[in-house]
CSV table of C-alpha atoms in Angstrom, one decimal:
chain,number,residue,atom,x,y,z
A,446,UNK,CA,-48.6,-50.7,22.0
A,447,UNK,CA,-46.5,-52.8,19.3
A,448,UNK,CA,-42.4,-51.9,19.7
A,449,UNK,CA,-42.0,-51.4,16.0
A,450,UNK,CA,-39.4,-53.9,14.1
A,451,UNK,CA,-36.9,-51.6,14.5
A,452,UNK,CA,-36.9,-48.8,17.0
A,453,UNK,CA,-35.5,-45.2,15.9
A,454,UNK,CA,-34.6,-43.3,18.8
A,455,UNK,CA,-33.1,-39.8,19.6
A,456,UNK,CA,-29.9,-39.3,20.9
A,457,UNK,CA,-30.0,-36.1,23.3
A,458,UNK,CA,-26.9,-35.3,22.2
A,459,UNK,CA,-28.9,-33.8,18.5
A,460,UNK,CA,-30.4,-31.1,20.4
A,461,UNK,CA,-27.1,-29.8,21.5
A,462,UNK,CA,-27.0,-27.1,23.0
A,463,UNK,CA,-30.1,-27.6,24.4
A,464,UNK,CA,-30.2,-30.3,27.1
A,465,UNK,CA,-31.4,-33.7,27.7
A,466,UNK,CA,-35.2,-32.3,28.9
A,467,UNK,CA,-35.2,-30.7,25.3
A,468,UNK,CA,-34.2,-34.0,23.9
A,469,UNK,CA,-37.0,-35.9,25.9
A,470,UNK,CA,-39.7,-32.9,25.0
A,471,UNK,CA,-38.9,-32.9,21.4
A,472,UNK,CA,-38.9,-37.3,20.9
A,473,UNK,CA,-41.9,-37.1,22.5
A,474,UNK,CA,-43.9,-34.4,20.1
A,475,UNK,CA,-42.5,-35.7,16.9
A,476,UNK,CA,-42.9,-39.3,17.7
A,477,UNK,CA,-40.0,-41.2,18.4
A,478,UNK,CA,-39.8,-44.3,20.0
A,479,UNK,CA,-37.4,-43.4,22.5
A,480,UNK,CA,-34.4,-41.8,23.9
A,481,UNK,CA,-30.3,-42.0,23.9
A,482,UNK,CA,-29.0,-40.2,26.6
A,483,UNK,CA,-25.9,-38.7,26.4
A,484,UNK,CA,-24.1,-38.5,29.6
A,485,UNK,CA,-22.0,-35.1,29.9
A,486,UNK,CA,-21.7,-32.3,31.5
A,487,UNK,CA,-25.8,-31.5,31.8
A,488,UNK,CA,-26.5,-32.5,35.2
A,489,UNK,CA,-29.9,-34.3,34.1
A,490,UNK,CA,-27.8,-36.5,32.1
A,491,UNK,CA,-25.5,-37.9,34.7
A,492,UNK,CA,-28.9,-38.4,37.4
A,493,UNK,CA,-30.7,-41.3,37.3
A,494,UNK,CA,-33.6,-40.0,39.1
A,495,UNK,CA,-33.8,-37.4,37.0
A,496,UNK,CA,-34.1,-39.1,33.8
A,497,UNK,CA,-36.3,-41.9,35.4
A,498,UNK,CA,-38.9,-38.6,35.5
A,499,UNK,CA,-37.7,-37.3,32.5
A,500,UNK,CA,-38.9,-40.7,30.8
A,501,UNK,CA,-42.0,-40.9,32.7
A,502,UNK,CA,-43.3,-37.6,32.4
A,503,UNK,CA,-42.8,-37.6,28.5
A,504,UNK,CA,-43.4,-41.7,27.5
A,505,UNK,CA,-40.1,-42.0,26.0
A,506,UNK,CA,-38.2,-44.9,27.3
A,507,UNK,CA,-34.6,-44.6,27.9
A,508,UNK,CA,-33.5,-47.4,25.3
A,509,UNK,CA,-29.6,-46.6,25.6
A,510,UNK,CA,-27.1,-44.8,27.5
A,511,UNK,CA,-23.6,-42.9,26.0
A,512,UNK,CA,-20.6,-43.3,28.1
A,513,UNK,CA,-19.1,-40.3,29.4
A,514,UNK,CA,-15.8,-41.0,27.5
A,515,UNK,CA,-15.4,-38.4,25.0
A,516,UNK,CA,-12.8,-35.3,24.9
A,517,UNK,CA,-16.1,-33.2,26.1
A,518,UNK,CA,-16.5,-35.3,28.8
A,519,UNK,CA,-13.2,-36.8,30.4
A,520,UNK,CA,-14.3,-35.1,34.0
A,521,UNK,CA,-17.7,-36.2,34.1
A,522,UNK,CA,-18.0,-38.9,36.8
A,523,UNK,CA,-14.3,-38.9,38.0
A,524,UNK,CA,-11.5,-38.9,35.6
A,525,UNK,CA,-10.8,-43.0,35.6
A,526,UNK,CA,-12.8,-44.0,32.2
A,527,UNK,CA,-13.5,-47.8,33.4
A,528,UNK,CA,-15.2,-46.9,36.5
A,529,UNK,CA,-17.0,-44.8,34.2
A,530,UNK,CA,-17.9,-47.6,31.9
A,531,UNK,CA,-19.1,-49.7,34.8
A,532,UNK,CA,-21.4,-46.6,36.2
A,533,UNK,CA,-22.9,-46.2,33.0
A,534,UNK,CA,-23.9,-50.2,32.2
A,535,UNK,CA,-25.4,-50.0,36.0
A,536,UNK,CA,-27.4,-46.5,35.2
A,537,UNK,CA,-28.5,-48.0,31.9
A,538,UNK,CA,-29.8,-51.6,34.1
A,539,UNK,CA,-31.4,-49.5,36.7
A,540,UNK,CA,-33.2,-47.3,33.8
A,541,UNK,CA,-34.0,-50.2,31.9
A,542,UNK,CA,-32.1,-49.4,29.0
A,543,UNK,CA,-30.5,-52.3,26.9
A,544,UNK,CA,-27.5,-50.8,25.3
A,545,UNK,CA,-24.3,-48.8,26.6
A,546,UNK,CA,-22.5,-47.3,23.5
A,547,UNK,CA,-18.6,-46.4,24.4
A,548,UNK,CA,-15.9,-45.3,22.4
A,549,UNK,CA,-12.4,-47.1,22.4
A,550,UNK,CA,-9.5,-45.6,24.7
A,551,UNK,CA,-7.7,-42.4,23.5
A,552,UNK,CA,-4.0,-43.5,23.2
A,553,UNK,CA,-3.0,-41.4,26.1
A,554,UNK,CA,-5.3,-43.4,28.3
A,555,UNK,CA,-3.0,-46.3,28.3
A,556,UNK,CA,-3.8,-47.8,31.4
A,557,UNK,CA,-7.7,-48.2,30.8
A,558,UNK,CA,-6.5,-49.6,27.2
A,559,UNK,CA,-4.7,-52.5,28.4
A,560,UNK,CA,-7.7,-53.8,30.2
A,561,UNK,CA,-10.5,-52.5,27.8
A,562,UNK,CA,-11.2,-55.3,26.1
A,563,UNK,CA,-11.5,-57.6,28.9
A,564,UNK,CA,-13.8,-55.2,30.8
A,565,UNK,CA,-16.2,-55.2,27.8
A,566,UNK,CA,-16.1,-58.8,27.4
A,567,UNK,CA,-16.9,-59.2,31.5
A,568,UNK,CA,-19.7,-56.6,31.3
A,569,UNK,CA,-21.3,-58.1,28.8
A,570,UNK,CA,-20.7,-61.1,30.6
A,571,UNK,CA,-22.1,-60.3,34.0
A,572,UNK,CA,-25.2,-57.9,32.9
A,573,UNK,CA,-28.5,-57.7,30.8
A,574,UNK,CA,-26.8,-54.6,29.6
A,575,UNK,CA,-25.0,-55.1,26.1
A,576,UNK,CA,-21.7,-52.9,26.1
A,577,UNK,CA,-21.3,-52.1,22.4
A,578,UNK,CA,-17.8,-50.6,21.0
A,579,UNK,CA,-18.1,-47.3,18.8
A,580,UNK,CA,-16.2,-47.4,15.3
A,581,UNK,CA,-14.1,-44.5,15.5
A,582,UNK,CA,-12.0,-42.6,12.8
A,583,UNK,CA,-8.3,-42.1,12.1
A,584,UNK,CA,-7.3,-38.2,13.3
A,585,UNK,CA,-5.8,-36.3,10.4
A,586,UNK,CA,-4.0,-32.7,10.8
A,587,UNK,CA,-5.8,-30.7,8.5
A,588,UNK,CA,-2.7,-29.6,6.9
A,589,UNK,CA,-2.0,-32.9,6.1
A,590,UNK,CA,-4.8,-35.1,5.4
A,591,UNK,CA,-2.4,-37.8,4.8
A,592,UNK,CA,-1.1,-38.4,7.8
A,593,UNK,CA,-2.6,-40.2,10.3
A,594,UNK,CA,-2.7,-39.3,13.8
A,595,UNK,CA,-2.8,-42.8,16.4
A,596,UNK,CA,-5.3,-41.1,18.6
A,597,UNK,CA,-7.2,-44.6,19.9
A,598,UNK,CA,-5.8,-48.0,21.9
A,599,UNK,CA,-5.9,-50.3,20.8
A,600,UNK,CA,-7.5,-49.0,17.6
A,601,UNK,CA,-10.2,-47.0,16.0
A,602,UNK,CA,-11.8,-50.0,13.6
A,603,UNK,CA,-13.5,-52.3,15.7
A,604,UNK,CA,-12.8,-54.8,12.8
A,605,UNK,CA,-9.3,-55.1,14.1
A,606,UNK,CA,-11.0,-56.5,17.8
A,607,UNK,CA,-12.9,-59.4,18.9
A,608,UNK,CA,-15.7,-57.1,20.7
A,609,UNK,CA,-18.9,-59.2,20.9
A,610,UNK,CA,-20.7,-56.0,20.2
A,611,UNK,CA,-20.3,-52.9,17.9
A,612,UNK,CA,-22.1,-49.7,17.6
A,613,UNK,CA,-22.4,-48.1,13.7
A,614,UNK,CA,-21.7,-44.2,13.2
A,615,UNK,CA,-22.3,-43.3,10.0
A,616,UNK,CA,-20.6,-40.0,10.6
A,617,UNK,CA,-17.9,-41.3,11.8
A,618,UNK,CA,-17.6,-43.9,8.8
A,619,UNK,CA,-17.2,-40.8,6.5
A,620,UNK,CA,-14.3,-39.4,8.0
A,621,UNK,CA,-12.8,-42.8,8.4
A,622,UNK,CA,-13.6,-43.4,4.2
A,623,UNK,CA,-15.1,-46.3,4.9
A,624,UNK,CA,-18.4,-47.7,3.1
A,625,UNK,CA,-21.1,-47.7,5.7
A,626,UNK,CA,-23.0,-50.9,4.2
A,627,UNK,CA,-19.5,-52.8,3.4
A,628,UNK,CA,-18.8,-51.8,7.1
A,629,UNK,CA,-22.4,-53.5,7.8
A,630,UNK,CA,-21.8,-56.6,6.4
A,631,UNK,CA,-18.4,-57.2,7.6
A,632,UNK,CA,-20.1,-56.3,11.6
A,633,UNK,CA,-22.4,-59.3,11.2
A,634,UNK,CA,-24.0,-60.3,14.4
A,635,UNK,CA,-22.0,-58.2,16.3
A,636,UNK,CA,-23.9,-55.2,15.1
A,637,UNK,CA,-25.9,-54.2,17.8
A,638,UNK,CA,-26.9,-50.7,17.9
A,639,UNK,CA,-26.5,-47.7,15.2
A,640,UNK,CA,-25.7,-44.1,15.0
A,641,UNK,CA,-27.8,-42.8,12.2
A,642,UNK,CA,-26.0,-39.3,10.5
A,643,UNK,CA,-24.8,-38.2,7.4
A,644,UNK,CA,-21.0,-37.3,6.6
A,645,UNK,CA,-19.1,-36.2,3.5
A,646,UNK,CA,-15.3,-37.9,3.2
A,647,UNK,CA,-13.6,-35.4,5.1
A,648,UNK,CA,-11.3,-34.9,7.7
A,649,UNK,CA,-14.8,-33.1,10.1
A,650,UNK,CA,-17.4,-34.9,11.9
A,651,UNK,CA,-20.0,-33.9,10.4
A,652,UNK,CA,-23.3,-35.7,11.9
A,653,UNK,CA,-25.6,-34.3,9.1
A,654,UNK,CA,-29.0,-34.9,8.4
A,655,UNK,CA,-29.2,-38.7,6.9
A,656,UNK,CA,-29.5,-38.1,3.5
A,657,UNK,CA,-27.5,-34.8,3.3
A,658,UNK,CA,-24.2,-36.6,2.8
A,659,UNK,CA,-22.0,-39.2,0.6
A,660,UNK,CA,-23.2,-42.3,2.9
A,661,UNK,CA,-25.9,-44.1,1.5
A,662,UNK,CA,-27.9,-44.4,4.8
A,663,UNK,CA,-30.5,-45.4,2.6
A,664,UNK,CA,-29.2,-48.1,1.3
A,665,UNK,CA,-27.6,-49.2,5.2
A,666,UNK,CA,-31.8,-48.9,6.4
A,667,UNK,CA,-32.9,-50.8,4.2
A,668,UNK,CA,-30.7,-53.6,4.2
A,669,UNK,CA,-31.1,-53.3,8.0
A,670,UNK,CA,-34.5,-53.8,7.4
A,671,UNK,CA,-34.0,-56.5,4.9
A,672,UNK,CA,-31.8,-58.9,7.2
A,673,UNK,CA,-33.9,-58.6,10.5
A,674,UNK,CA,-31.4,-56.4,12.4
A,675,UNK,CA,-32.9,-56.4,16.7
A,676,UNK,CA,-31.2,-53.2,17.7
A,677,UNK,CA,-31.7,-49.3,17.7
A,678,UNK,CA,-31.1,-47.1,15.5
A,679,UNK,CA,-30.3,-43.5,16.5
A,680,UNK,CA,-31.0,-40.4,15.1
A,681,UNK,CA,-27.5,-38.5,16.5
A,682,UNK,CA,-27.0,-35.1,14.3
A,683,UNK,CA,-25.8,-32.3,15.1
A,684,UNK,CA,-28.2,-29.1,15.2
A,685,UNK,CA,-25.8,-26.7,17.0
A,686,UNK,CA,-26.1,-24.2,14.2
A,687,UNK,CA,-29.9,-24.0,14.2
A,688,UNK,CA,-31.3,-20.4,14.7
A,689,UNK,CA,-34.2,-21.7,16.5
A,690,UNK,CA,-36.2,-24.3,17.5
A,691,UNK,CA,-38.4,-24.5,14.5
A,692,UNK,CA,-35.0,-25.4,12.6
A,693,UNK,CA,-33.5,-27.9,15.3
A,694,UNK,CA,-37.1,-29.5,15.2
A,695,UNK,CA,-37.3,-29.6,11.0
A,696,UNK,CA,-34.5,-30.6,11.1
A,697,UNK,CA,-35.2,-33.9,14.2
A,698,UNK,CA,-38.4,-34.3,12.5
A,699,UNK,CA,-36.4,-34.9,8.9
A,700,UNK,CA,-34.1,-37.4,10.6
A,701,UNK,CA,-37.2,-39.8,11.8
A,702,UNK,CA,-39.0,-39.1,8.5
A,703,UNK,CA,-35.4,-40.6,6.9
A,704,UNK,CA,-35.3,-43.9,8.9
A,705,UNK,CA,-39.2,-44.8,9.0
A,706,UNK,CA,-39.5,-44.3,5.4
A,707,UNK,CA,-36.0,-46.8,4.8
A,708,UNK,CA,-36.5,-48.8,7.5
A,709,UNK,CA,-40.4,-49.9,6.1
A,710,UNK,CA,-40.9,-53.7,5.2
A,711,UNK,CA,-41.3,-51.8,1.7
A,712,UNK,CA,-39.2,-48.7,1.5
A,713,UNK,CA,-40.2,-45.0,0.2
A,714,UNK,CA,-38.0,-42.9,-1.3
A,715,UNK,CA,-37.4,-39.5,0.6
A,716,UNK,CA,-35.2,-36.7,0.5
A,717,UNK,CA,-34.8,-34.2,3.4
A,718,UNK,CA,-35.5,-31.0,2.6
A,719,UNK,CA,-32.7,-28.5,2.3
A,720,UNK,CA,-31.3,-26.8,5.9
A,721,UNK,CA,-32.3,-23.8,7.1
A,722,UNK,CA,-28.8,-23.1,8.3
A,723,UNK,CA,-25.3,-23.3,7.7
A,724,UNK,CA,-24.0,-27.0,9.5
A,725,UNK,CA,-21.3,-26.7,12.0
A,726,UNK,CA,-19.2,-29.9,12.0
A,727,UNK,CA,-18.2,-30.6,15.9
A,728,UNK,CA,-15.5,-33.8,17.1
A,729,UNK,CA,-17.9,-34.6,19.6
A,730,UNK,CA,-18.6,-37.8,19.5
């Protein structure tokens, strides 16, 4: 089988509450070309022989892993973040997966901060594994959507750091009010991996349906496409407000539909249809 130009995986984090089996399950039926595992508190997620089975059983290759360094997850794996790090890039080598996405350090974390960047640039360094840094988002009181909260060390734009690599959220772009293809372009080669989602420029994480929102992720696809970007893209929305799983699955099957059709050699114009349910935003990830 031909890996397509540009894979579009599925994070197992958009079939929240539902857990990583789900996530595996669903890629598989609708046709993805792989899996992001999120590692939190599902057990399946942090058990590499579990999703080695998980993978096998349903054909979709485990093509990234998601540190275990959000709020949600700060005691999976032990409470130190780098060791966490490390165990993640050595559970994405063993599964074969290429990329380890990990958000910067909250500020409180100020220990794993003042080593961060030289951790990254080691791993990256010493493994097959690429280690790429998250753009994040300024944290606003929503009282007072003018003040800035310094919630990351040593900071939430990646543009300000020398990482080698860098993961795109789109979702997390909006909040930040940033331009998702200016934020493209300024990444360069560093780009590595994206987080395909929707937001509106607000102070919520939204992770919408791509196409829902105010961020273009059409015009981010396709220029993707255009400039012969090697990495992932993937689909990470949040569907924790879906009834059932006919709407989770319209709603996974909308997201694909969305990237193939902007991510073609020639792209087709497509527009979501409208949710079934009322979107919950979540600062998750």
């Amino acid at each position: 089988m031909t890996e397509p130009a540009i894979p579009v995986t599925l994070s197992t984090a958009s079939v929240y509450p539902r857990r990583a089996a789900f996530a595996f399950e669903s890629a598989a039926e609708i046709g993805y070309d792989g899996v992001e595992v999120m590692v939190w508190h599902d057990p399946v997620s942090q058990d590499r022989r579990a999703l080695s089975r998980l993978a096998e059983d349903t054909g979709m290759p485990i093509r990234s892993i998601h540190a275990p360094t959000l709020l949600v997850s700060q005691r999976v794996w032990g409470r130190s973040p780098a060791d966490k790090l490390a165990r993640a890039v050595d559970m994405a080598g063993e599964l074969g997966a290429r990329t380890v996405v990990v958000h910067p350090p909250f500020r409180w974390q100020y220990r794993y901060a003042r080593t961060f960047e030289e951790q990254v640039r080691t791993l990256n360094a010493s493994s097959e594994v690429t280690v790429a840094v998250e753009n994040m988002y300024p944290w606003r009181p929503h009282s007072r959507l003018d003040r800035e909260l310094k919630a990351y060390l040593p900071g939430w734009d990646p543009m300000e750091h020398g990482y080698d690599a860098v993961t795109l959220d789109l979702s997390h772009a909006a909040i930040a009010q940033q331009d998702g293809l200016t934020l493209l372009r300024q990444f360069g080669d560093r780009l590595r991996h994206v987080h395909l989602a929707d937001g509106t420029f607000n102070a919520r994480d939204e992770h919408l349906v791509p196409g829902r929102g105010d961020m273009h992720c059409d015009k981010v696809l396709t220029e993707l496409a255009q400039t012969g970007f090697d990495g992932d893209v993937v689909l990470e929305i949040s569907t924790r407000k879906a009834f059932d799983a006919h709407e989770r699955h319209t709603d996974l099957v909308a997201g694909l539909e969305f990237a193939r059709s902007y991510l073609a050699p020639e792209p087709v114009p497509y527009t979501p249809p409208e949710p079934e349910h009322r979107h919950l935003p979540a600062d998750a990830w």
